[in-house]
Short mmCIF file of C-alpha atoms in Angstrom, two decimals:
data_model
loop_
_atom_site.label_atom_id
_atom_site.label_comp_id
_atom_site.label_asym_id
_atom_site.label_seq_id
_atom_site.Cartn_x
_atom_site.Cartn_y
_atom_site.Cartn_z
CA UNK A 1 101.51 -7.13 352.21
CA UNK A 2 101.67 -10.67 350.98
CA UNK A 3 101.79 -9.45 347.44
CA UNK A 4 104.75 -7.25 348.29
CA UNK A 5 106.75 -10.19 349.65
CA UNK A 6 106.06 -12.25 346.58
CA UNK A 7 107.19 -9.34 344.47
CA UNK A 8 110.45 -9.02 346.41
CA UNK A 9 111.13 -12.68 345.91
CA UNK A 10 110.97 -12.37 342.16
CA UNK A 11 112.89 -9.12 341.81
CA UNK A 12 115.98 -10.73 340.43
CA UNK A 13 117.03 -9.12 337.27
CA UNK A 14 119.72 -11.51 336.18
CA UNK A 15 120.12 -15.15 337.02
CA UNK A 16 123.74 -15.38 335.98
CA UNK A 17 126.63 -13.01 335.34
CA UNK A 18 129.99 -13.90 333.86
CA UNK A 19 133.31 -12.20 333.20
CA UNK A 20 135.26 -13.78 330.34
CA UNK A 21 138.92 -12.96 329.77
CA UNK A 22 140.79 -12.01 326.62
CA UNK A 23 141.47 -15.66 325.77
CA UNK A 24 137.86 -16.75 326.41
CA UNK A 25 138.69 -18.28 329.76
CA UNK A 26 136.09 -17.65 332.45
CA UNK A 27 137.35 -15.23 335.10
CA UNK A 28 134.17 -15.20 337.10
CA UNK A 29 130.80 -16.89 336.82
CA UNK A 30 128.19 -16.14 339.42
CA UNK A 31 124.57 -17.09 339.58
CA UNK A 32 121.57 -16.76 341.85
CA UNK A 33 117.94 -17.68 341.85
CA UNK A 34 115.72 -20.66 342.41
CA UNK A 35 115.90 -21.64 338.80
CA UNK A 36 117.13 -25.22 338.46
CA UNK A 37 118.78 -24.44 335.17
CA UNK A 38 121.16 -21.98 336.74
CA UNK A 39 121.72 -23.67 340.07
CA UNK A 40 124.79 -25.64 339.21
CA UNK A 41 128.05 -24.32 337.87
CA UNK A 42 128.10 -26.55 334.81
CA UNK A 43 124.82 -25.37 333.30
CA UNK A 44 125.80 -21.77 334.02
CA UNK A 45 129.03 -22.24 332.10
CA UNK A 46 127.12 -23.89 329.28
CA UNK A 47 124.68 -20.97 329.11
CA UNK A 48 127.45 -18.42 328.97
CA UNK A 49 129.53 -20.32 326.45
CA UNK A 50 126.66 -20.63 324.00
CA UNK A 51 126.75 -16.86 323.74
CA UNK A 52 130.47 -16.56 323.04
CA UNK A 53 130.21 -17.50 319.37
CA UNK A 54 127.50 -14.93 318.81
CA UNK A 55 129.65 -12.41 320.63
CA UNK A 56 132.72 -13.07 318.49
CA UNK A 57 130.59 -12.85 315.39
CA UNK A 58 129.20 -9.50 316.45
CA UNK A 59 132.70 -8.16 317.10
CA UNK A 60 134.01 -9.40 313.76
CA UNK A 61 131.17 -7.74 311.87
CA UNK A 62 131.95 -4.55 313.81
CA UNK A 63 135.48 -4.53 312.48
CA UNK A 64 134.56 -5.18 308.87
CA UNK A 65 131.88 -2.53 309.01
CA UNK A 66 134.07 0.16 310.48
CA UNK A 67 136.80 -0.36 307.89
CA UNK A 68 134.38 -0.27 304.99
CA UNK A 69 132.37 2.73 304.00
CA UNK A 70 129.37 2.87 306.23
CA UNK A 71 126.86 5.40 307.38
CA UNK A 72 127.79 7.43 310.40
CA UNK A 73 124.76 6.25 312.28
CA UNK A 74 125.60 2.55 312.31
CA UNK A 75 129.23 3.25 313.05
CA UNK A 76 128.55 5.03 316.30
CA UNK A 77 126.16 2.27 317.19
CA UNK A 78 128.73 -0.44 316.53
CA UNK A 79 131.40 1.31 318.51
CA UNK A 80 129.24 0.97 321.59
CA UNK A 81 130.66 -1.38 324.20
CA UNK A 82 127.20 -2.81 324.85
CA UNK A 83 126.31 -5.39 322.22
CA UNK A 84 122.72 -6.06 323.18
CA UNK A 85 120.87 -9.36 323.07
CA UNK A 86 123.19 -12.05 321.79
CA UNK A 87 121.24 -15.22 322.05
CA UNK A 88 117.97 -16.36 323.46
CA UNK A 89 116.71 -19.80 324.37
CA UNK A 90 113.29 -20.90 325.55
CA UNK A 91 114.17 -20.13 329.12
CA UNK A 92 116.95 -17.58 329.04
CA UNK A 93 118.13 -14.43 327.33
CA UNK A 94 121.81 -13.70 327.07
CA UNK A 95 123.22 -10.17 326.78
CA UNK A 96 126.80 -9.20 325.99
CA UNK A 97 129.23 -6.35 326.60
CA UNK A 98 132.85 -6.18 325.45
CA UNK A 99 135.25 -3.67 326.96
CA UNK A 100 138.03 -1.92 325.09
CA UNK A 101 140.45 -4.32 326.74
CA UNK A 102 138.58 -7.33 325.21
CA UNK A 103 137.06 -8.44 328.47
CA UNK A 104 133.66 -9.94 327.79
CA UNK A 105 130.84 -9.41 330.24
CA UNK A 106 127.82 -11.66 329.87
CA UNK A 107 124.47 -11.32 331.62
CA UNK A 108 121.78 -13.99 331.56
CA UNK A 109 118.17 -13.26 332.39
CA UNK A 110 115.45 -15.78 332.85
CA UNK A 111 112.44 -15.33 330.61
CA UNK A 112 110.27 -17.60 332.75
CA UNK A 113 110.31 -15.40 335.84
CA UNK A 114 107.96 -12.38 335.70
CA UNK A 115 110.62 -9.74 336.30
CA UNK A 116 113.07 -11.25 333.85
CA UNK A 117 110.66 -11.62 330.95
CA UNK A 118 109.76 -7.96 330.59
CA UNK A 119 113.16 -6.51 331.25
CA UNK A 120 114.11 -3.45 329.26
CA UNK A 121 117.24 -3.01 327.19
CA UNK A 122 118.27 0.13 329.08
CA UNK A 123 118.21 -1.72 332.39
CA UNK A 124 120.52 -4.40 331.07
CA UNK A 125 122.81 -1.73 329.70
CA UNK A 126 123.12 0.05 333.05
CA UNK A 127 123.61 -3.25 334.86
CA UNK A 128 126.46 -4.20 332.54
CA UNK A 129 128.03 -0.76 332.88
CA UNK A 130 127.96 -1.15 336.62
CA UNK A 131 129.47 -4.60 336.30
CA UNK A 132 132.25 -3.08 334.21
CA UNK A 133 132.94 -0.55 336.97
CA UNK A 134 133.05 -3.36 339.53
CA UNK A 135 135.44 -5.32 337.34
CA UNK A 136 137.74 -2.30 336.94
CA UNK A 137 137.87 -2.00 340.71
CA UNK A 138 138.59 -5.71 341.12
CA UNK A 139 141.47 -5.45 338.62
CA UNK A 140 143.06 -2.67 340.66
CA UNK A 141 143.26 -4.95 343.68
CA UNK A 142 147.01 -5.57 344.09
CA UNK A 143 146.38 -9.17 345.14
CA UNK A 144 144.75 -9.94 341.83
CA UNK A 145 146.94 -10.80 338.88
CA UNK A 146 145.41 -10.02 335.48
CA UNK A 147 144.37 -13.23 333.73
CA UNK A 148 143.62 -15.07 336.97
CA UNK A 149 140.15 -15.95 338.15
CA UNK A 150 138.54 -13.33 340.34
CA UNK A 151 138.35 -14.79 343.81
CA UNK A 152 137.57 -11.59 345.71
CA UNK A 153 134.56 -12.15 347.95
CA UNK A 154 133.86 -8.42 347.94
CA UNK A 155 133.47 -8.49 344.16
CA UNK A 156 131.28 -11.56 344.47
CA UNK A 157 129.04 -9.84 346.98
CA UNK A 158 128.75 -6.67 344.92
CA UNK A 159 127.86 -8.63 341.80
CA UNK A 160 125.23 -10.64 343.68
CA UNK A 161 123.75 -7.34 344.87
CA UNK A 162 123.73 -6.07 341.33
CA UNK A 163 121.84 -9.14 340.17
CA UNK A 164 119.28 -8.89 342.95
CA UNK A 165 118.60 -5.18 342.94
CA UNK A 166 117.11 -4.91 339.50
CA UNK A 167 119.12 -1.68 339.26
CA UNK B 1 149.69 20.79 344.02
CA UNK B 2 150.43 18.49 346.88
CA UNK B 3 149.05 15.37 345.23
CA UNK B 4 151.25 15.84 342.18
CA UNK B 5 154.45 16.08 344.15
CA UNK B 6 153.63 12.87 346.03
CA UNK B 7 153.74 10.90 342.80
CA UNK B 8 157.01 12.59 341.76
CA UNK B 9 158.72 11.86 345.06
CA UNK B 10 157.51 8.28 345.21
CA UNK B 11 158.72 7.77 341.66
CA UNK B 12 162.20 9.09 342.39
CA UNK B 13 162.43 6.98 345.55
CA UNK B 14 161.48 3.85 343.61
CA UNK B 15 164.31 4.61 341.21
CA UNK B 16 166.76 5.13 344.07
CA UNK B 17 165.65 1.82 345.52
CA UNK B 18 166.11 0.03 342.20
CA UNK B 19 169.61 1.54 341.89
CA UNK B 20 170.54 0.27 345.36
CA UNK B 21 169.23 -3.18 344.50
CA UNK B 22 171.20 -3.40 341.29
CA UNK B 23 174.33 -2.24 343.13
CA UNK B 24 173.84 -5.03 345.67
CA UNK B 25 173.53 -7.54 342.86
CA UNK B 26 177.00 -6.55 341.74
CA UNK B 27 176.04 -4.59 338.66
CA UNK B 28 178.81 -2.01 338.78
CA UNK B 29 178.69 -0.66 335.27
CA UNK B 30 175.10 -1.02 334.21
CA UNK B 31 172.05 0.06 336.10
CA UNK B 32 169.27 -2.49 335.97
CA UNK B 33 165.97 -0.67 335.72
CA UNK B 34 163.91 -3.64 334.59
CA UNK B 35 162.06 -3.73 337.89
CA UNK B 36 161.02 -0.09 337.50
CA UNK B 37 159.83 -0.85 334.00
CA UNK B 38 157.86 -3.80 335.36
CA UNK B 39 156.20 -1.62 338.00
CA UNK B 40 155.22 0.79 335.24
CA UNK B 41 153.87 -2.08 333.16
CA UNK B 42 151.64 -3.33 335.96
CA UNK B 43 150.36 0.17 336.72
CA UNK B 44 149.69 0.96 333.06
CA UNK B 45 147.89 -2.34 332.58
CA UNK B 46 145.55 -1.72 335.47
CA UNK B 47 144.85 1.95 334.85
CA UNK B 48 143.81 1.24 331.27
CA UNK B 49 140.71 -0.68 332.33
CA UNK B 50 139.53 2.39 334.24
CA UNK B 51 140.39 4.99 331.61
CA UNK B 52 138.69 3.26 328.70
CA UNK B 53 135.49 2.59 330.61
CA UNK B 54 133.51 5.47 329.19
CA UNK B 55 135.24 5.34 325.83
CA UNK B 56 133.74 3.97 322.61
CA UNK B 57 135.52 1.05 321.00
CA UNK B 58 138.77 2.06 319.31
CA UNK B 59 138.69 2.03 315.53
CA UNK B 60 142.29 1.07 314.89
CA UNK B 61 145.82 1.29 316.20
CA UNK B 62 146.22 5.00 315.42
CA UNK B 63 143.03 5.74 317.30
CA UNK B 64 144.50 3.94 320.29
CA UNK B 65 147.74 5.90 320.05
CA UNK B 66 145.81 9.15 319.97
CA UNK B 67 144.11 8.04 323.15
CA UNK B 68 147.53 7.41 324.73
CA UNK B 69 148.68 10.90 323.67
CA UNK B 70 145.65 12.74 324.96
CA UNK B 71 143.63 11.13 327.71
CA UNK B 72 146.17 8.65 329.07
CA UNK B 73 148.90 11.30 329.22
CA UNK B 74 146.59 13.92 330.70
CA UNK B 75 145.53 11.50 333.39
CA UNK B 76 149.11 10.82 334.47
CA UNK B 77 151.12 13.93 333.60
CA UNK B 78 148.39 16.62 333.45
CA UNK B 79 149.33 17.55 329.91
CA UNK B 80 149.08 16.13 326.42
CA UNK B 81 151.84 14.77 324.23
CA UNK B 82 153.18 17.62 322.09
CA UNK B 83 153.85 15.66 318.95
CA UNK B 84 152.86 12.25 317.60
CA UNK B 85 154.55 10.83 314.53
CA UNK B 86 154.18 7.48 312.85
CA UNK B 87 155.45 5.65 309.78
CA UNK B 88 152.09 3.78 309.51
CA UNK B 89 154.01 0.51 309.86
CA UNK B 90 153.89 0.06 313.57
CA UNK B 91 156.40 2.66 314.75
CA UNK B 92 155.12 5.64 316.71
CA UNK B 93 157.13 8.50 318.16
CA UNK B 94 155.60 10.46 321.02
CA UNK B 95 157.36 13.68 321.86
CA UNK B 96 156.86 15.50 325.12
CA UNK B 97 158.64 18.88 325.20
CA UNK B 98 158.34 19.28 328.94
CA UNK B 99 158.42 15.78 330.39
CA UNK B 100 157.30 16.04 333.98
CA UNK B 101 160.01 13.92 335.61
CA UNK B 102 162.74 15.92 333.87
CA UNK B 103 161.49 19.50 334.18
CA UNK B 104 162.97 19.98 337.64
CA UNK B 105 166.48 18.92 336.67
CA UNK B 106 167.83 21.27 334.05
CA UNK B 107 167.17 23.09 330.80
CA UNK B 108 170.01 21.63 328.80
CA UNK B 109 172.61 18.93 329.07
CA UNK B 110 173.40 18.94 332.77
CA UNK B 111 172.54 15.61 334.47
CA UNK B 112 171.83 14.17 331.01
CA UNK B 113 173.53 10.90 331.95
CA UNK B 114 170.92 10.27 334.64
CA UNK B 115 167.94 10.97 332.41
CA UNK B 116 167.39 7.37 331.23
CA UNK B 117 166.60 6.33 334.79
CA UNK B 118 163.65 8.64 334.91
CA UNK B 119 161.99 7.44 331.73
CA UNK B 120 162.02 3.68 332.40
CA UNK B 121 158.83 3.80 334.47
CA UNK B 122 156.98 5.70 331.77
CA UNK B 123 158.14 3.24 329.11
CA UNK B 124 156.60 0.49 331.17
CA UNK B 125 153.47 2.51 331.70
CA UNK B 126 152.90 2.92 327.96
CA UNK B 127 153.74 -0.70 327.25
CA UNK B 128 151.38 -1.96 329.96
CA UNK B 129 148.56 0.24 328.79
CA UNK B 130 148.94 -0.95 325.22
CA UNK B 131 149.28 -4.58 326.32
CA UNK B 132 145.88 -4.41 327.96
CA UNK B 133 144.46 -3.06 324.71
CA UNK B 134 145.94 -6.12 322.95
CA UNK B 135 148.79 -4.24 321.31
CA UNK B 136 152.13 -5.80 322.11
CA UNK B 137 154.98 -3.38 321.80
CA UNK B 138 158.51 -2.46 322.72
CA UNK B 139 158.77 1.05 324.13
CA UNK B 140 162.06 2.90 324.21
CA UNK B 141 162.85 6.46 325.16
CA UNK B 142 165.28 9.04 323.93
CA UNK B 143 166.47 12.15 325.75
CA UNK B 144 168.64 14.58 323.81
CA UNK B 145 168.07 17.84 325.63
CA UNK B 146 166.70 17.85 329.11
CA UNK B 147 163.07 18.73 329.54
CA UNK B 148 162.03 17.12 326.26
CA UNK B 149 161.75 13.39 325.75
CA UNK B 150 160.78 11.10 322.89
CA UNK B 151 159.12 7.75 323.34
CA UNK B 152 159.43 5.24 320.51
CA UNK B 153 156.74 2.59 320.33
CA UNK B 154 157.46 -0.43 318.14
CA UNK B 155 154.32 -2.48 317.76
CA UNK B 156 155.04 -6.20 317.58
CA UNK B 157 152.95 -7.89 314.93
CA UNK B 158 151.95 -11.47 315.63
CA UNK B 159 153.67 -12.88 312.57
CA UNK B 160 156.96 -11.23 313.46
CA UNK B 161 156.80 -12.15 317.09
CA UNK B 162 158.94 -15.27 317.12
CA UNK B 163 161.81 -13.47 315.45
CA UNK B 164 161.60 -10.40 317.66
CA UNK B 165 161.24 -12.23 320.96
CA UNK B 166 164.55 -12.90 322.74
CA UNK B 167 165.78 -16.40 322.03
CA UNK B 168 165.09 -18.49 325.10
CA UNK B 169 164.56 -21.86 323.50
CA UNK B 170 162.32 -22.69 320.59
CA UNK B 171 159.39 -24.17 322.50
CA UNK B 172 159.04 -21.08 324.63
CA UNK B 173 158.82 -18.73 321.70
CA UNK B 174 156.21 -20.88 319.98
CA UNK B 175 154.16 -20.96 323.13
CA UNK B 176 154.32 -17.19 323.43
CA UNK B 177 153.28 -16.65 319.86
CA UNK B 178 150.26 -18.89 320.35
CA UNK B 179 149.28 -16.79 323.34
CA UNK B 180 149.56 -13.67 321.26
CA UNK B 181 147.41 -15.10 318.50
CA UNK B 182 144.53 -15.84 320.79
CA UNK B 183 144.84 -12.42 322.33
CA UNK B 184 146.19 -13.48 325.71
CA UNK B 185 148.24 -10.84 327.43
CA UNK B 186 151.91 -11.59 328.07
CA UNK B 187 151.64 -10.72 331.72
CA UNK B 188 152.96 -14.06 332.86
CA UNK B 189 155.31 -14.41 329.97
CA UNK B 190 158.59 -12.69 329.74
CA UNK B 191 158.73 -9.04 330.53
CA UNK B 192 160.89 -7.09 328.16
CA UNK B 193 162.62 -4.41 330.12
CA UNK B 194 165.01 -1.62 329.46
CA UNK B 195 168.45 -1.21 330.90
CA UNK B 196 169.82 2.25 331.03
CA UNK B 197 172.87 2.97 328.96
CA UNK B 198 176.21 3.69 330.49
CA UNK B 199 176.83 7.42 331.00
CA UNK B 200 179.58 7.66 328.40
CA UNK B 201 177.52 6.36 325.52
CA UNK B 202 174.72 8.19 323.81
CA UNK B 203 171.65 8.57 325.97
CA UNK B 204 169.32 6.31 324.14
CA UNK B 205 167.41 3.22 324.91
CA UNK B 206 167.94 0.93 322.00
CA UNK B 207 166.18 -2.26 321.08
CA UNK B 208 169.45 -4.23 321.30
CA UNK B 209 169.87 -3.24 324.91
CA UNK B 210 166.60 -4.80 325.90
CA UNK B 211 167.00 -7.82 328.06
CA UNK B 212 164.49 -10.23 329.39
CA UNK B 213 163.88 -10.80 333.05
CA UNK B 214 161.62 -13.18 334.87
CA UNK B 215 158.71 -11.31 336.39
CA UNK B 216 157.85 -11.79 339.99
CA UNK B 217 155.01 -14.20 340.56
#
């Protein structure tokens, strides 16, 4: 029983999730966990922004590859919205996802916690796809103007759930 | 289908409302449909996020236009565009031979003078959808014979933007072009909107007749 509780405590898949707009301005940055590195807003922003360069680079190489002659296999791979692992530090791993509308979704997992260190690529992919669905719903809220920060508490709650549930 | 007719009726009531508003503002000759175009823009912008969710990344502009012709159009009008033409330099012509908002009116030239009112929303819809996909454009429509309608999409390249944008002071246009370069959407910038032509003239939306209005905040 005790073991079960400990397990529940650590079942946090992501420690931080961010939605970045078309002009690289943060629309939403949310974080959870007992990790001191992700507890304050500033370090969260820093974590997410370190990944943006890698993300842009990945997108740029996508474009050059699709225009040039390339094998069919890599092309389909590069047209995927999910970009995979962008950047990893000693403590965190940062995954990226760019929608067709150039909205960047970034997910940070902690490699020090037991559940975060052995996370599978497919899990991150589904989590980011679900985040995309949540974002699309948040955009359709008539009180939200595109380009503004997402202040909806419903969205916040749903994203926190997504981070906790380990999908 | 009951759900289809709801959209049609709501659309025609929005146009009636916009006509009343422009009459109150003292616009006797011209009908100001910029608000309808703006409503279309906002709807198109938001629906695009949903529609492209399961879609792989678009290869290029033509790929995007094909998406507009097939999936986007099917989603809204339950049919595909009948003909897509382009000059490969940023001008696209989308032809719909049985445009949904016009099919109930006539099969010829009757009521032709009212046709421009019923295409303004769709112009905005296309423009909003493209704006969210980072393609800035001017969309105009042309109705020559009733159920068929042509939509002209002029894609605004970033380098040509300052010259195309309506002159509202030099600093404004520079600011807008910077926004375009970094990929920011012009949602808070100026909305380019169509005014319908007067009934006596030819029934075209032309680029010269585009005016700028301040969007609601």
